[in-house]
Coordinates of C-alpha atoms and ligand atoms in Angstrom, one line a residue:
M1 CA -10.7 -28.8 49.8
M2 CA -13.7 -26.2 49.1
R3 CA -15.8 -26.3 52.0
R4 CA -18.9 -27.1 50.8
K5 CA -22.0 -24.9 51.3
H6 CA -25.0 -26.3 54.0
I7 CA -28.7 -26.8 52.8
V8 CA -31.2 -24.5 54.9
V9 CA -34.3 -26.3 55.6
V10 CA -37.2 -23.8 57.4
G11 CA -40.1 -26.1 57.9
S12 CA -41.6 -28.2 60.6
V13 CA -41.3 -30.6 63.2
N14 CA -43.8 -33.3 64.5
L15 CA -44.2 -35.7 66.9
D16 CA -45.7 -38.5 64.3
L17 CA -48.0 -41.3 65.9
V18 CA -48.3 -44.1 63.8
G19 CA -51.3 -47.1 64.0
V20 CA -51.5 -49.4 61.3
A21 CA -54.2 -51.1 60.6
E22 CA -56.2 -53.3 57.6
R23 CA -57.2 -50.4 55.6
I24 CA -57.4 -46.4 56.6
P25 CA -61.2 -46.2 58.3
A26 CA -63.8 -44.6 56.3
P27 CA -65.4 -41.4 57.9
G28 CA -67.8 -42.6 61.2
E29 CA -66.1 -45.9 61.7
T30 CA -63.5 -47.1 64.2
L31 CA -61.1 -50.1 63.3
T32 CA -59.0 -52.6 65.2
G33 CA -55.5 -51.9 64.7
K34 CA -52.4 -54.0 64.1
N35 CA -49.3 -51.7 66.0
F36 CA -49.1 -48.4 67.2
Q37 CA -45.3 -46.4 67.0
V38 CA -43.9 -43.2 67.6
F39 CA -41.5 -41.5 65.2
H40 CA -40.3 -38.2 64.8
G41 CA -41.4 -36.9 61.9
G42 CA -42.8 -33.2 60.3
K43 CA -41.6 -32.6 56.4
G44 CA -39.5 -30.0 57.7
A45 CA -37.7 -32.3 59.5
N46 CA -37.6 -34.9 57.6
Q47 CA -36.7 -33.3 54.9
A48 CA -33.3 -31.9 57.5
V49 CA -32.9 -35.7 58.4
A50 CA -32.9 -36.7 55.1
V51 CA -30.3 -34.6 53.3
A52 CA -27.8 -35.1 56.6
K53 CA -28.4 -39.1 56.5
L54 CA -26.8 -38.7 52.8
G55 CA -23.6 -36.9 55.1
Y56 CA -24.5 -33.5 53.4
P57 CA -24.2 -30.4 56.2
V58 CA -27.9 -29.1 56.9
C59 CA -29.1 -26.3 59.5
M60 CA -33.1 -26.5 60.2
V61 CA -35.2 -23.2 61.2
A62 CA -37.7 -24.4 62.7
K63 CA -40.1 -24.0 66.5
V64 CA -40.9 -26.6 68.7
G65 CA -42.9 -26.5 72.0
D66 CA -42.6 -26.5 75.4
D67 CA -44.0 -29.5 75.8
E68 CA -42.4 -33.1 77.0
F69 CA -42.1 -33.8 73.0
G70 CA -40.1 -30.4 71.9
E71 CA -36.1 -31.6 73.7
R72 CA -37.5 -35.4 72.2
L73 CA -37.9 -34.0 68.8
R74 CA -35.2 -31.3 68.8
R75 CA -32.9 -34.3 70.0
G76 CA -33.9 -36.6 67.6
L77 CA -32.7 -34.0 64.8
R78 CA -29.2 -33.6 66.5
D79 CA -29.0 -37.3 66.7
G80 CA -29.8 -37.4 63.2
G81 CA -27.0 -34.8 62.0
V82 CA -28.7 -31.7 61.5
N83 CA -27.6 -28.5 62.9
V84 CA -30.3 -27.3 65.1
S85 CA -29.0 -24.0 66.5
G86 CA -32.1 -22.0 64.2
V87 CA -34.5 -24.4 66.6
T88 CA -35.5 -22.2 68.9
T89 CA -38.9 -23.7 71.8
A90 CA -42.5 -21.2 71.7
K91 CA -43.4 -20.5 75.5
Q92 CA -46.6 -22.6 76.5
T93 CA -47.1 -23.8 73.2
S94 CA -47.2 -28.3 72.6
S95 CA -45.4 -29.1 69.9
G96 CA -46.3 -30.1 66.1
V97 CA -47.6 -33.5 66.1
A98 CA -49.2 -35.6 63.0
L99 CA -51.9 -38.4 63.4
I100 CA -51.3 -41.3 61.1
S101 CA -52.6 -44.2 59.8
I102 CA -50.9 -46.7 57.8
D103 CA -52.8 -49.5 55.6
M104 CA -51.3 -52.9 54.5
A105 CA -50.6 -51.6 51.4
G106 CA -47.9 -49.0 53.0
Q107 CA -50.5 -46.1 52.2
N108 CA -50.9 -43.4 55.1
S109 CA -53.5 -40.1 55.6
I110 CA -52.3 -37.9 58.3
I111 CA -53.5 -35.3 60.5
V112 CA -51.3 -32.8 61.0
V113 CA -51.6 -30.2 64.3
P114 CA -48.9 -28.0 63.4
G115 CA -48.8 -26.8 66.9
A116 CA -45.2 -24.9 67.3
N117 CA -44.8 -24.5 63.8
G118 CA -47.6 -22.5 63.9
K119 CA -45.4 -19.6 65.3
L120 CA -42.6 -20.3 63.1
L121 CA -42.9 -16.8 62.0
P122 CA -40.9 -13.9 59.3
R123 CA -39.1 -12.7 62.6
D124 CA -37.4 -15.9 62.8
V125 CA -36.4 -16.0 59.4
D126 CA -34.6 -12.8 60.1
N127 CA -33.3 -13.8 62.9
A128 CA -31.6 -16.8 60.9
K129 CA -30.7 -14.5 58.1
P130 CA -26.9 -15.2 58.3
T131 CA -27.2 -18.8 58.2
L132 CA -29.6 -18.4 55.0
R133 CA -27.5 -15.9 53.6
S134 CA -24.8 -18.7 53.2
A135 CA -26.4 -21.1 52.4
G136 CA -26.3 -22.9 48.9
M137 CA -29.6 -24.4 48.7
I138 CA -33.3 -23.3 50.8
L139 CA -36.1 -26.2 51.3
T140 CA -39.2 -25.2 52.5
Q141 CA -42.6 -26.7 52.6
L142 CA -46.6 -25.8 53.7
E143 CA -46.9 -27.4 57.8
T144 CA -45.6 -23.8 58.9
P145 CA -47.5 -19.7 58.4
L146 CA -47.7 -18.9 54.7
E147 CA -46.4 -15.6 55.4
T148 CA -43.8 -16.9 56.8
V149 CA -43.0 -19.2 53.5
E150 CA -43.8 -15.9 51.5
Y151 CA -41.3 -13.9 53.5
L152 CA -38.3 -16.9 53.0
A153 CA -38.6 -16.4 49.3
S154 CA -38.0 -12.7 48.9
V155 CA -35.4 -12.8 51.7
A156 CA -34.3 -16.4 49.2
N157 CA -34.4 -13.9 46.4
R158 CA -32.8 -11.1 48.0
Y159 CA -29.6 -13.2 48.5
H160 CA -30.0 -15.2 44.8
I161 CA -30.1 -18.5 47.2
P162 CA -31.9 -21.1 45.1
L163 CA -35.5 -21.9 46.9
M164 CA -37.5 -25.3 46.6
L165 CA -41.0 -25.4 48.1
D166 CA -42.2 -28.7 48.5
P167 CA -46.3 -27.1 48.5
A168 CA -47.8 -29.7 51.4
P169 CA -50.0 -29.7 52.9
A170 CA -52.2 -28.5 49.3
R171 CA -53.3 -25.3 49.1
E172 CA -53.3 -22.6 46.3
L173 CA -50.2 -20.1 45.9
P174 CA -50.0 -16.5 45.4
S175 CA -48.3 -16.0 41.8
T176 CA -45.4 -13.6 44.1
L177 CA -44.6 -16.8 45.9
L178 CA -44.5 -19.1 42.5
R179 CA -41.9 -16.6 40.7
H180 CA -39.6 -16.7 43.6
L181 CA -38.9 -20.8 43.3
T182 CA -36.3 -22.4 41.7
L183 CA -37.9 -25.6 42.3
L184 CA -41.5 -26.8 43.0
T185 CA -42.0 -30.5 43.7
P186 CA -46.5 -31.1 44.2
N187 CA -47.2 -34.5 44.2
E188 CA -50.7 -35.3 43.1
T189 CA -53.1 -33.7 45.3
E190 CA -51.7 -30.9 45.4
T191 CA -51.0 -30.7 41.8
C192 CA -54.7 -30.9 41.1
V193 CA -55.3 -28.1 44.0
L194 CA -52.5 -25.9 42.2
C195 CA -53.9 -26.6 39.1
G196 CA -57.3 -25.9 39.8
I197 CA -58.4 -29.6 38.0
D198 CA -60.3 -33.0 39.6
A199 CA -58.4 -35.7 40.7
G200 CA -59.4 -37.5 37.6
K201 CA -57.8 -35.2 35.6
L202 CA -54.4 -36.4 36.0
N203 CA -52.2 -39.4 35.3
C204 CA -49.3 -40.0 33.5
S205 CA -50.1 -39.0 29.7
T206 CA -51.6 -35.3 31.3
A207 CA -48.9 -35.0 33.6
A208 CA -46.4 -33.6 32.1
E209 CA -49.4 -30.4 30.6
Y210 CA -49.7 -29.6 34.2
A211 CA -46.4 -29.7 35.1
Q212 CA -45.1 -26.7 32.0
E213 CA -48.4 -25.0 33.1
L214 CA -47.4 -24.8 36.8
R215 CA -43.6 -24.0 35.5
E216 CA -45.1 -21.0 33.5
R217 CA -47.2 -19.6 36.5
G218 CA -43.6 -18.9 38.0
P219 CA -41.0 -21.5 39.2
A220 CA -38.1 -21.9 36.9
N221 CA -38.7 -26.2 37.3
V222 CA -41.6 -28.1 38.3
I223 CA -41.1 -32.1 39.6
I224 CA -44.5 -33.9 39.9
K225 CA -44.5 -36.7 42.2
M226 CA -46.5 -39.5 41.6
G227 CA -45.2 -42.0 44.0
G228 CA -45.4 -45.5 42.4
H229 CA -46.0 -43.9 39.3
G230 CA -43.1 -41.9 38.5
A231 CA -42.2 -38.1 38.2
Y232 CA -42.8 -35.8 35.6
L233 CA -39.9 -33.1 34.8
A234 CA -40.6 -29.7 33.4
G235 CA -37.3 -28.1 33.5
K236 CA -36.2 -24.7 32.7
D237 CA -34.6 -25.6 29.7
G238 CA -38.3 -26.2 28.7
R239 CA -37.7 -29.7 28.6
S240 CA -40.3 -32.7 30.3
I241 CA -39.4 -35.8 31.3
F242 CA -40.7 -38.3 32.5
L243 CA -38.7 -41.0 35.0
P244 CA -40.1 -44.6 36.0
A245 CA -40.7 -45.3 39.6
F246 CA -38.4 -47.3 40.9
K247 CA -40.7 -50.9 41.9
V248 CA -40.1 -52.0 45.6
R249 CA -41.8 -53.7 48.1
V250 CA -44.0 -50.6 50.0
V251 CA -44.3 -50.8 53.6
D252 CA -44.9 -47.6 54.8
S253 CA -44.7 -44.0 52.4
T254 CA -44.8 -41.8 55.1
A255 CA -42.3 -39.1 54.2
A256 CA -41.5 -40.7 50.8
G257 CA -42.0 -36.9 49.4
D258 CA -39.9 -36.0 51.8
A259 CA -36.8 -38.2 51.3
F260 CA -37.2 -37.8 47.6
N261 CA -36.6 -33.8 48.1
G262 CA -33.6 -34.2 51.0
G263 CA -31.9 -36.3 48.0
L264 CA -32.8 -33.8 45.3
A265 CA -31.4 -31.1 47.4
V266 CA -27.8 -33.2 48.0
A267 CA -27.8 -34.0 44.3
L268 CA -28.0 -30.7 43.3
M269 CA -25.3 -29.3 45.4
Q270 CA -23.5 -31.8 43.7
G271 CA -23.6 -30.7 40.9
Q272 CA -25.4 -33.4 39.1
D273 CA -27.9 -32.0 36.2
L274 CA -31.9 -31.5 37.4
E275 CA -32.8 -35.8 35.9
N276 CA -30.0 -37.1 36.9
A277 CA -30.6 -35.5 40.5
A278 CA -34.5 -36.8 40.4
R279 CA -33.1 -40.5 39.5
F280 CA -30.9 -39.8 42.5
A281 CA -33.8 -38.7 44.6
S282 CA -36.3 -41.0 43.2
A283 CA -33.9 -44.0 44.7
V284 CA -34.0 -42.1 48.1
A285 CA -37.4 -42.0 47.7
A286 CA -37.6 -45.9 47.0
V287 CA -36.1 -47.0 50.0
S288 CA -37.7 -44.8 52.5
V289 CA -41.0 -46.4 51.7
T290 CA -39.5 -50.4 52.0
R291 CA -39.3 -48.8 55.8
M292 CA -41.3 -47.9 58.7
G293 CA -41.3 -44.4 59.9
A294 CA -40.7 -40.8 58.7
Q295 CA -36.8 -39.7 59.8
P296 CA -35.9 -43.4 60.8
S297 CA -36.4 -44.6 57.0
M298 CA -34.0 -42.2 55.5
P299 CA -31.0 -44.1 53.9
T300 CA -27.7 -43.5 53.8
A301 CA -25.6 -42.4 50.2
R302 CA -24.3 -45.6 50.7
Q303 CA -27.0 -47.5 50.8
V304 CA -29.1 -45.6 47.9
S305 CA -25.9 -46.3 46.0
R306 CA -26.0 -49.9 47.1
F307 CA -29.6 -49.4 45.9
L308 CA -29.0 -47.9 42.5
K309 CA -26.5 -50.2 41.5
Q310 CA -29.0 -53.0 42.2
A311 CA -31.7 -51.3 40.4
A312 CA -29.7 -51.3 37.0
V313 CA -28.8 -54.9 37.2
S314 CA -32.6 -55.8 37.5
P315 CA -35.5 -53.4 35.5
S316 CA -37.9 -53.9 38.8
G317 CA -35.7 -52.0 41.1
G318 CA -34.7 -55.2 42.6
T319 CA -36.3 -55.6 45.7
G320 CA -39.9 -56.3 45.0
Ligands
LIG401 O1 -44.4 -35.9 55.0 C1 -44.5 -36.8 56.1 C2 -44.9 -35.9 57.4 O2 -46.0 -35.2 57.1 C3 -45.1 -36.9 58.7 O3 -44.1 -37.0 59.3 C4 -45.9 -35.7 59.2 O4 -45.3 -35.4 60.4 C5 -46.5 -35.0 58.4 O5 -45.9 -33.7 59.0

């Protein structure tokens, strides 16, 4: 059997401190929560675990702190099936932490304190070159310094390795970076920031237009992830496609976008075209939002295939 080329995720690792309350507090407000849990998270680490849970080989390039969380986070990744030989420790630095509020509809708001993620530098990309050079695809996000992401993009480009950027948290991006991307996968907020538009302007009728607009700025393919509203694809063949979301009972939407990107990468590596890969990714995300937490919510390939079979029978996705 031919050896599968691994996926590499270059990105963040966080400990998620999660409080559930009736609603997300307004500025200046104190609310009594319903429960508190700690999960392993970080957009990069979540995407790596999503890939590993689907049974695909994945290596992580990241930094954790030398505090009590660092070893725990590294172990969590390893136990999740991720190759952690590229996860190093930043001295005298705290690990990344995310403070997450969840409301009763499963919606979240997140404050990320980068800690060690802020110390993942271009020289760490250089140290990982042997792993990067032999990869089938590279995934990254924006919870590490932009200079590192830009440098990674130039390396991926030089080695002709497809690069998928999840532009989260939202920020404007230089065109030099956009031109090096095989895939750009913004959510609604990130699309508005990248396109310089007010939130009210992005909706189901305008999303296709903004996906095309982003694609014209450089990325070969763009997928706008709109949660329960579905996803809009602008592919390199010039086609725009709308994919409706699966209807499920949402418990916690944290890391749904990460589940999507992990699923998308695996399906593309397995040879699916963009539309089918995005449908698979959307199923991975749908299953993930029915469970609490970031990394613990990632489904196995068998669970996704069971979900898709059920969805084929029930147009609502069968679970909600
Ligand atoms: O995308 C979800 C993730 O965002 C959480 O796990 C949290 O760590 C923040 O990085």
